[in-house]
JSON list of C-alpha atoms and ligand atoms in Angstrom, two decimals:
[
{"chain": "A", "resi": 1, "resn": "UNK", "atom": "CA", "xyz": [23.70, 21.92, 25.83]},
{"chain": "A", "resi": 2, "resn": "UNK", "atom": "CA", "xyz": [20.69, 20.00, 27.26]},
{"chain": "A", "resi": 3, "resn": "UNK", "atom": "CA", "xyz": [19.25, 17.41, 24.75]},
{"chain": "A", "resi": 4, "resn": "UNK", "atom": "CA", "xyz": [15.83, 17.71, 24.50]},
{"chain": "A", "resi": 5, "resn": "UNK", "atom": "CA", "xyz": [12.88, 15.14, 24.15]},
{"chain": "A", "resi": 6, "resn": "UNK", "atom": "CA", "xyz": [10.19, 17.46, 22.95]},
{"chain": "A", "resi": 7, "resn": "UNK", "atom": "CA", "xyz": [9.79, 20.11, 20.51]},
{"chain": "A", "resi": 8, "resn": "UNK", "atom": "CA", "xyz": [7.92, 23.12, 19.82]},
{"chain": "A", "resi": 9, "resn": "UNK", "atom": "CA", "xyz": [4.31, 22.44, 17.37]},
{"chain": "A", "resi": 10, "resn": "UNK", "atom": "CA", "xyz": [4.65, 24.20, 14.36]},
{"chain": "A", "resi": 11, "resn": "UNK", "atom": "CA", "xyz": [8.57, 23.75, 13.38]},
{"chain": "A", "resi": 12, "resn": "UNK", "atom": "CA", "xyz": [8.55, 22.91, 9.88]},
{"chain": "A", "resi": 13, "resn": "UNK", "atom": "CA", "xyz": [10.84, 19.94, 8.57]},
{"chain": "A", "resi": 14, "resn": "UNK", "atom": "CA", "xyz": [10.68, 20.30, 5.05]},
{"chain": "A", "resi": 15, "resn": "UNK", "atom": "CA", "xyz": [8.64, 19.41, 1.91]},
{"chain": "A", "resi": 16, "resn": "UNK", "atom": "CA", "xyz": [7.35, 15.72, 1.44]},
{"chain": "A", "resi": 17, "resn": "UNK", "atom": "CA", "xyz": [9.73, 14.90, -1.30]},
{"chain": "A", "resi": 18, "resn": "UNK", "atom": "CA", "xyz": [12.70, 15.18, 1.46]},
{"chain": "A", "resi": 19, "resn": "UNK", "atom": "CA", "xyz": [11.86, 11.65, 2.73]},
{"chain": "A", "resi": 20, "resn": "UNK", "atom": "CA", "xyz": [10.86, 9.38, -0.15]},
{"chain": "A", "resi": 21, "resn": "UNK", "atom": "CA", "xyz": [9.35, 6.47, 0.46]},
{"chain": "A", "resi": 22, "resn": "UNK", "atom": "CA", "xyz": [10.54, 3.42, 2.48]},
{"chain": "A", "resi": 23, "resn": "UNK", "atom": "CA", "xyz": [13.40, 5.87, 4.13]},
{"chain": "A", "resi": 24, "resn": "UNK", "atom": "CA", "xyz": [14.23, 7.84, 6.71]},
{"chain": "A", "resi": 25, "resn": "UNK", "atom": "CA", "xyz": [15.81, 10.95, 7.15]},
{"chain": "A", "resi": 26, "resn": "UNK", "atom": "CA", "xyz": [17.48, 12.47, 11.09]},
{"chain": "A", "resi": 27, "resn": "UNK", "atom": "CA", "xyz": [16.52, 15.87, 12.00]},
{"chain": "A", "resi": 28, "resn": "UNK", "atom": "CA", "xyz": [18.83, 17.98, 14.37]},
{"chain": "A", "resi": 29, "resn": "UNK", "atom": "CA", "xyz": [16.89, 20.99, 15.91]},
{"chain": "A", "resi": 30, "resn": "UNK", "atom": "CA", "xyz": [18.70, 23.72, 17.56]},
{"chain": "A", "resi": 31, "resn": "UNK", "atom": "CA", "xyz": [16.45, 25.38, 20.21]},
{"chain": "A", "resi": 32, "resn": "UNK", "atom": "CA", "xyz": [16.85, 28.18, 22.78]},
{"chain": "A", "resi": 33, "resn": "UNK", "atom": "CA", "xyz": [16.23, 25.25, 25.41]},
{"chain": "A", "resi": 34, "resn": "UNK", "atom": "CA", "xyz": [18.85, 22.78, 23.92]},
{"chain": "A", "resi": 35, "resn": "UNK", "atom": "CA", "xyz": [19.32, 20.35, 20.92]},
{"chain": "A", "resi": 36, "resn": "UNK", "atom": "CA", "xyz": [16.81, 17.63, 19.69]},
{"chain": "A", "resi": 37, "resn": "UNK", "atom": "CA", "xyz": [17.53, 14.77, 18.01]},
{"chain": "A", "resi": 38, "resn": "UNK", "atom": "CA", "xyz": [14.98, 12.67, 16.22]},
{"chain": "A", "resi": 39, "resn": "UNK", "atom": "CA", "xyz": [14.35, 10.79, 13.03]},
{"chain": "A", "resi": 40, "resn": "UNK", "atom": "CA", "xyz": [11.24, 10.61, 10.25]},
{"chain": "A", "resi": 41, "resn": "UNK", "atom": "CA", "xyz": [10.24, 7.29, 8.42]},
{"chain": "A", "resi": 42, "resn": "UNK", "atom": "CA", "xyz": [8.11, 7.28, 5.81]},
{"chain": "A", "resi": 43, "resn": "UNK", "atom": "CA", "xyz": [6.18, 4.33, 4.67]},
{"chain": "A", "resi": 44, "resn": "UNK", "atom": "CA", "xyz": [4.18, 5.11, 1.66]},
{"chain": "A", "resi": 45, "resn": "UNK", "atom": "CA", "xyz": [2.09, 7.87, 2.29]},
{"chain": "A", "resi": 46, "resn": "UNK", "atom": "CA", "xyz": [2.50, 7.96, 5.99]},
{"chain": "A", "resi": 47, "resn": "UNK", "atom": "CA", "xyz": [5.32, 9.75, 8.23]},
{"chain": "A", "resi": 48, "resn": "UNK", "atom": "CA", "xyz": [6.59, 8.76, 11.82]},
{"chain": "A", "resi": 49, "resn": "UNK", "atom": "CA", "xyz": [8.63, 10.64, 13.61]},
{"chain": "A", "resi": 50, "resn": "UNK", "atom": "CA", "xyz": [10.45, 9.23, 16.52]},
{"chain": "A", "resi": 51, "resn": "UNK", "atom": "CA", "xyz": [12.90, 10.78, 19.33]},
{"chain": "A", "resi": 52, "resn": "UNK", "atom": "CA", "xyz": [16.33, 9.49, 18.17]},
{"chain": "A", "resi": 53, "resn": "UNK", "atom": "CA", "xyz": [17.37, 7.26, 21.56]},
{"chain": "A", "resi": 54, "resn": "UNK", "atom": "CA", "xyz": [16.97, 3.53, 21.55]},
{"chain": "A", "resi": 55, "resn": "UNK", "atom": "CA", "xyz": [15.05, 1.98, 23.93]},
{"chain": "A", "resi": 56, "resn": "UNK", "atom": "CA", "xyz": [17.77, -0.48, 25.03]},
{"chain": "A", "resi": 57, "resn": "UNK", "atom": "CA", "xyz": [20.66, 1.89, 26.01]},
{"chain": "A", "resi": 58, "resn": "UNK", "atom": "CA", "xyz": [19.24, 5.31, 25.25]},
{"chain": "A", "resi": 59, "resn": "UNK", "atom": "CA", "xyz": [21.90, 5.69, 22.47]},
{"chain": "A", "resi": 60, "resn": "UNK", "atom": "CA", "xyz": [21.04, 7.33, 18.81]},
{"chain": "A", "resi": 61, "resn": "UNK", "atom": "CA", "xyz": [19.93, 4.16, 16.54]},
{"chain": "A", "resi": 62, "resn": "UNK", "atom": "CA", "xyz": [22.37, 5.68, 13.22]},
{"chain": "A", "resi": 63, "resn": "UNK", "atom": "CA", "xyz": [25.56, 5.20, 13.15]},
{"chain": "A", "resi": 64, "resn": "UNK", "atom": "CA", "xyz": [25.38, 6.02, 9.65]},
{"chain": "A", "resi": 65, "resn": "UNK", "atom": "CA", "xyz": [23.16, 9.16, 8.87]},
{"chain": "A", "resi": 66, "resn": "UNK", "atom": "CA", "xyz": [19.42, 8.36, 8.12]},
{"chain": "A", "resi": 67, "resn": "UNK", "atom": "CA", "xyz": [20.55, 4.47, 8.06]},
{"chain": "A", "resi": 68, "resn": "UNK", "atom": "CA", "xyz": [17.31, 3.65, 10.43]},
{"chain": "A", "resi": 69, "resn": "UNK", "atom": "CA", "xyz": [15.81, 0.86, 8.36]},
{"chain": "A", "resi": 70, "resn": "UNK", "atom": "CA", "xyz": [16.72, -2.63, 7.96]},
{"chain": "A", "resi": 71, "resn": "UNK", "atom": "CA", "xyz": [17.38, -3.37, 4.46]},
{"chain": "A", "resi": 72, "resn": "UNK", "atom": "CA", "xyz": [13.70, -3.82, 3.35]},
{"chain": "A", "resi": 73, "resn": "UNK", "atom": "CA", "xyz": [12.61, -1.24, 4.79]},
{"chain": "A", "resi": 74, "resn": "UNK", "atom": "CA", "xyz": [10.20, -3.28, 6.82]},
{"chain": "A", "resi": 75, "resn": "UNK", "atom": "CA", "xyz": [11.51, -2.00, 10.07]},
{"chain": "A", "resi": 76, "resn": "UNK", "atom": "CA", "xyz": [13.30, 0.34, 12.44]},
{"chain": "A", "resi": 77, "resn": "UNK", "atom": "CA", "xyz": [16.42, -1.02, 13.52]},
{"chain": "A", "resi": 78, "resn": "UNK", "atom": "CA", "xyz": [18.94, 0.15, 15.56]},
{"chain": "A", "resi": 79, "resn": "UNK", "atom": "CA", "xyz": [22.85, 0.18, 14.34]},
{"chain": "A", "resi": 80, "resn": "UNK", "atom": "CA", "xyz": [24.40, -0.89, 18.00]},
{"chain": "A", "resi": 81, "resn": "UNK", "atom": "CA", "xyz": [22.43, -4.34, 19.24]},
{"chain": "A", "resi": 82, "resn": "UNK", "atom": "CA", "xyz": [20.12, -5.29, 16.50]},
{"chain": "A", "resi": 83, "resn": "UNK", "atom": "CA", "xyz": [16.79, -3.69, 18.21]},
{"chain": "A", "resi": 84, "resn": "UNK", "atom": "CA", "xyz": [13.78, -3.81, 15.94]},
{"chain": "A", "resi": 85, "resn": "UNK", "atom": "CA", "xyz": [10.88, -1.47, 15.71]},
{"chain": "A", "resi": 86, "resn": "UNK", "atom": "CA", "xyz": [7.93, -1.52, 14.31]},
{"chain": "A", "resi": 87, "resn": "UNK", "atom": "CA", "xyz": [7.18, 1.54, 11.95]},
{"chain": "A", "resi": 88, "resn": "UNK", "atom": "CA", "xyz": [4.24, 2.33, 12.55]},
{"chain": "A", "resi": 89, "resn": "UNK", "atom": "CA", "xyz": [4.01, 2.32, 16.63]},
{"chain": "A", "resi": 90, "resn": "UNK", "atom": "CA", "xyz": [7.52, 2.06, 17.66]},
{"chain": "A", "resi": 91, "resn": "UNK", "atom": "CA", "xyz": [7.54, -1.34, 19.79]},
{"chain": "A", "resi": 92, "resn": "UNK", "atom": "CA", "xyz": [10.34, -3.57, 20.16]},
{"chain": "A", "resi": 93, "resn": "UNK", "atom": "CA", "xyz": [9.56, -6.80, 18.27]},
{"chain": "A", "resi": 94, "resn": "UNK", "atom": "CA", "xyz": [12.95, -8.16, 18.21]},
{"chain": "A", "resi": 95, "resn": "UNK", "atom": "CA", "xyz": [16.58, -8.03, 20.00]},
{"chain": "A", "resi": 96, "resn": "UNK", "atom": "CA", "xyz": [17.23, -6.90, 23.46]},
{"chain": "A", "resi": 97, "resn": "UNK", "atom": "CA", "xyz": [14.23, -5.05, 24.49]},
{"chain": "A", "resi": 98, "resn": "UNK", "atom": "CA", "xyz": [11.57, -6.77, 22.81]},
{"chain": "A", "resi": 99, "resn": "UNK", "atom": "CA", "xyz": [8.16, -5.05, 24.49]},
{"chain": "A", "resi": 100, "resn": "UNK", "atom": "CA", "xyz": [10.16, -1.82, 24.94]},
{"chain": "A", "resi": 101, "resn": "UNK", "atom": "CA", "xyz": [8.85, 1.47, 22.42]},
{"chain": "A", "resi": 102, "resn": "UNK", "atom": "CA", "xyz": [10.53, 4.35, 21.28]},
{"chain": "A", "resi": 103, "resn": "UNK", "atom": "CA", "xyz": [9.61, 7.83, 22.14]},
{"chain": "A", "resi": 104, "resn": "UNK", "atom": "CA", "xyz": [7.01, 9.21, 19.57]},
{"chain": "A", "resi": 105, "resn": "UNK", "atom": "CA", "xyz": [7.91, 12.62, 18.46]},
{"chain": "A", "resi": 106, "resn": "UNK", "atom": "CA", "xyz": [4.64, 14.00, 16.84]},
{"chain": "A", "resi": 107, "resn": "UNK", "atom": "CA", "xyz": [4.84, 15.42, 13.49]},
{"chain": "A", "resi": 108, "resn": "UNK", "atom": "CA", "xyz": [1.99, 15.84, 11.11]},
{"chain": "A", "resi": 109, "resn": "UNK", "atom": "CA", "xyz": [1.52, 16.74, 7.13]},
{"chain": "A", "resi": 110, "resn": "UNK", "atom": "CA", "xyz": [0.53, 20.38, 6.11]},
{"chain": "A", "resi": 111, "resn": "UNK", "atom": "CA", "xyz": [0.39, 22.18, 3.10]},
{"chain": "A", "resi": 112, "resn": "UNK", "atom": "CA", "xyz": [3.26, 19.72, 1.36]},
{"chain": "A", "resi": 113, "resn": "UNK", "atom": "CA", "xyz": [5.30, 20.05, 4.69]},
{"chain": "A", "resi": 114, "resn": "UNK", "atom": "CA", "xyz": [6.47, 17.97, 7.06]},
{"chain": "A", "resi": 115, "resn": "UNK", "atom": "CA", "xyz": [5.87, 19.62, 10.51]},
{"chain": "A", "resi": 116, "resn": "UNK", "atom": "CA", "xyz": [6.05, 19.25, 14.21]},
{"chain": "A", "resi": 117, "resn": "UNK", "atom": "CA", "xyz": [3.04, 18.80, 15.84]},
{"chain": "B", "resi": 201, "resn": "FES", "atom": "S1", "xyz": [21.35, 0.66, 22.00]},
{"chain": "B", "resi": 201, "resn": "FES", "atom": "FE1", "xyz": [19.93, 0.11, 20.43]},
{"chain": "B", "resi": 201, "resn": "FES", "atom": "S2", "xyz": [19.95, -2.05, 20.48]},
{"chain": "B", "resi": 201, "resn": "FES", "atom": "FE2", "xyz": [21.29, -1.50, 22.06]}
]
């Protein structure tokens, strides 16, 4: 099955309270043109959503599920070489590929649901 990049607008995620703040949660979506794999942070009232591939080796950050964020909650970080992301744009600030960003995967906020956008 083809692993996809993109999805659909209009997909919804789930209510707000499935992410509380200063987490994140991974989202698998199984669509007629393959599987997507991506994750949701929130930080406090805001919600980024991110394709789930680092940008140093193209691997999924997790190793544990939804364990995204370094242990303030400060940051993305990925479980394999250290990479750090910032939240809110999804640049490298620190390890391997410092400079490099991760794939935005637009969501947006509707009606007290998460959804893709
Ligand atoms: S694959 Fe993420 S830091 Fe290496």
């Amino acid at each position: 099955m083809d692993r996809l990049t993109t999805t659909p607008a209009g997909v919804t995620l789930g209510p707000l309270a499935l992410i509380p703040q200063d987490t994140a949660r991974n989202f698998v979506l199984e669509l007629r043109a393959g599987r997507f794999h991506g994750f949701v942070v929130r930080k406090g009232d805001a919600f980024h959503g991110y394709v789930d591939s680092c940008a140093h080796m193209a691997l999924p950050l997790a190793q544990k599920l939804d364990a995204y964020l370094t242990p303030d909650a400060s940051h993305i970080q990925c479980s394999w070489h250290g990479a750090l992301y910032r939240i809110e744009d999804g640049t490298c600030v620190g390890g391997p590929c410092v400079g490099a960003k991760l794939m935005p995967w637009p969501i947006a906020v509707r009606d007290g649901m998460i959804v893709t956008a």
